[in-house]
Coordinates of C-alpha atoms in Angstrom, one line a residue:
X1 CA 1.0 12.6 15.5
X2 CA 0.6 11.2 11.9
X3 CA -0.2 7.2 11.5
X4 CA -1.3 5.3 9.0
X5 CA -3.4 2.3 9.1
X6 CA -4.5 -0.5 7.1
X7 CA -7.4 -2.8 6.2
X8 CA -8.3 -5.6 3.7
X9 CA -5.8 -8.1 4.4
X10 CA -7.1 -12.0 4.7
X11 CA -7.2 -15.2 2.8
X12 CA -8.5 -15.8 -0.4
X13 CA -8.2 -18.6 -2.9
X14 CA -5.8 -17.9 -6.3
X15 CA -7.8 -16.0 -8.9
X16 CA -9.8 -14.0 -6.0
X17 CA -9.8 -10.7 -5.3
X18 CA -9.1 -8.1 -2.3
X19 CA -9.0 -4.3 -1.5
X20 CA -6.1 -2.9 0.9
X21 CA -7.0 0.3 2.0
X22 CA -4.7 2.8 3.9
X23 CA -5.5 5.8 6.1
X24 CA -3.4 8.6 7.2
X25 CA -4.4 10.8 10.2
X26 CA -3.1 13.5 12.0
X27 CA -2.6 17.2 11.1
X28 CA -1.4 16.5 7.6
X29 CA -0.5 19.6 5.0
X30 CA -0.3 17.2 1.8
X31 CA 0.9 13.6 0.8
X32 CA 3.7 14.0 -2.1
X33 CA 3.3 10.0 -2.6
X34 CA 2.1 7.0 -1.4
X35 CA 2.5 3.3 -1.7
X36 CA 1.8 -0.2 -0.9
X37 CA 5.1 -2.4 -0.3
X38 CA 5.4 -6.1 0.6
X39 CA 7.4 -8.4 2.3
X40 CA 7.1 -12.1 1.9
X41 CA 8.6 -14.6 4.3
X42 CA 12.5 -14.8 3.9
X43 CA 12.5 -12.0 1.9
X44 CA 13.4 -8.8 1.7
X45 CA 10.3 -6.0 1.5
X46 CA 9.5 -4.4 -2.3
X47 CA 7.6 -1.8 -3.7
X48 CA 4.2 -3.3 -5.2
X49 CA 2.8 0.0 -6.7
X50 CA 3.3 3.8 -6.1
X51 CA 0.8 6.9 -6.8
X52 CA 2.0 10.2 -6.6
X53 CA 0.2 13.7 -5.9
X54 CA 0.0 14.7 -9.7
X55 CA -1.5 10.9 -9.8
X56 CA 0.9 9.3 -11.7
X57 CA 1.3 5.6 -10.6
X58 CA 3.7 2.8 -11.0
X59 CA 3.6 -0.9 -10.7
X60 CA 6.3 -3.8 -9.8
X61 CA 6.2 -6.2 -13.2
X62 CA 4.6 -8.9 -11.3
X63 CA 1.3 -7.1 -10.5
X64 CA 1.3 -4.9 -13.5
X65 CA -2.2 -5.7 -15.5
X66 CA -3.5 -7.7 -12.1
X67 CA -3.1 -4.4 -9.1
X68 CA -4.4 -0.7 -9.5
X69 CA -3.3 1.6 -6.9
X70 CA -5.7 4.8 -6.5
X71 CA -5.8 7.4 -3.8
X72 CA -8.6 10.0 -2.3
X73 CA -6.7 13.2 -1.4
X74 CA -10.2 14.4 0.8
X75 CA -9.7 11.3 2.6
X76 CA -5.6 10.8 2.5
X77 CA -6.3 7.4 1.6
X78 CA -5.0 5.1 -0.5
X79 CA -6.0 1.7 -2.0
X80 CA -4.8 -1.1 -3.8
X81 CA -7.3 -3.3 -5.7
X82 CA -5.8 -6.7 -6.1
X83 CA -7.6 -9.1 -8.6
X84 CA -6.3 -12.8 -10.3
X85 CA -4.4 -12.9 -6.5
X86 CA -1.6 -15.6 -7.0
X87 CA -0.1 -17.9 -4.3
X88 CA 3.5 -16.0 -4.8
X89 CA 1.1 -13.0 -3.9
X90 CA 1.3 -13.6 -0.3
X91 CA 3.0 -11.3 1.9
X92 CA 2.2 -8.8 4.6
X93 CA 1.2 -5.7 2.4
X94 CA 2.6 -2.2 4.1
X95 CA 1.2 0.8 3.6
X96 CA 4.2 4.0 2.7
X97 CA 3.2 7.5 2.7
X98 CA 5.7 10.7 2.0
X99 CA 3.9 13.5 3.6
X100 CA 4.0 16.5 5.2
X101 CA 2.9 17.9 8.8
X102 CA 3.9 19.8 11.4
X103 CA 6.4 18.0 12.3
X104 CA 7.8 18.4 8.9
X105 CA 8.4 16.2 5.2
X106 CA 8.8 12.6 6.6
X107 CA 8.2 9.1 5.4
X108 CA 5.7 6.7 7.3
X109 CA 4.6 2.9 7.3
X110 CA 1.5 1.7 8.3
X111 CA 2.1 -1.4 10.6
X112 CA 1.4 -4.0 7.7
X113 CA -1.3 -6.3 6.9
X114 CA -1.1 -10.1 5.7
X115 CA -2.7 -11.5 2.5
X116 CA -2.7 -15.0 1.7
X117 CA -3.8 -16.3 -1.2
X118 CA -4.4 -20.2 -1.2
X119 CA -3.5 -22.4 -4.5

């Protein structure tokens, strides 16, 4: 059975900074992508950065310059450093992964984690 789980969520005043990290385990072949989605109260959940297995990553406009996304493939692990964290920043972060296993190519969530960052 593949899961993924999170860490890093909390509360931190605007301008602070925190690290999301994500965890898949199981019998895994290999992760074709991964990501770090949010979903704020009342609204609907968005991608917040993607990293791919060549390593190529993308970024929503509102955290580009502020979020970096990075993975370690030894560890199928991904992170998202979050620095000059903004009130509108507050969500509960989910983890995505699009992997494969023996149970075949299938996407995952991890089961979310809340940031909130304080004015």
């Amino acid at each position: 059975q593949v899961q993924l789980v999170e860490s890093g969520g909390g509360l931190v005043q605007a301008g602070g900074s925190l690290r999301l990290s994500c965890a898949a385990s199981g019998v895994i072949f290999s992760i074709n992508a991964m990501g770090w989605y949010r979903q704020a109260p009342g609204k609907q959940r968005e991608l917040v950065a993607g990293i791919i297995s060549g390593g190529s990553t993308n970024y929503a406009d509102p955290v580009k310059g502020r979020f970096t996304i990075s993975r370690d493939n030894g560890k199928h692990t991904v992170y998202l450093q979050m620095n000059s964290l903004k009130p509108e920043d507050t969500a509960v972060y989910y983890c995505n992964a699009d992997l494969s296993s023996i149970l075949g190519r299938r996407i995952y969530w991890g089961q979310g984690t809340q940031v909130t960052v304080s004015p």
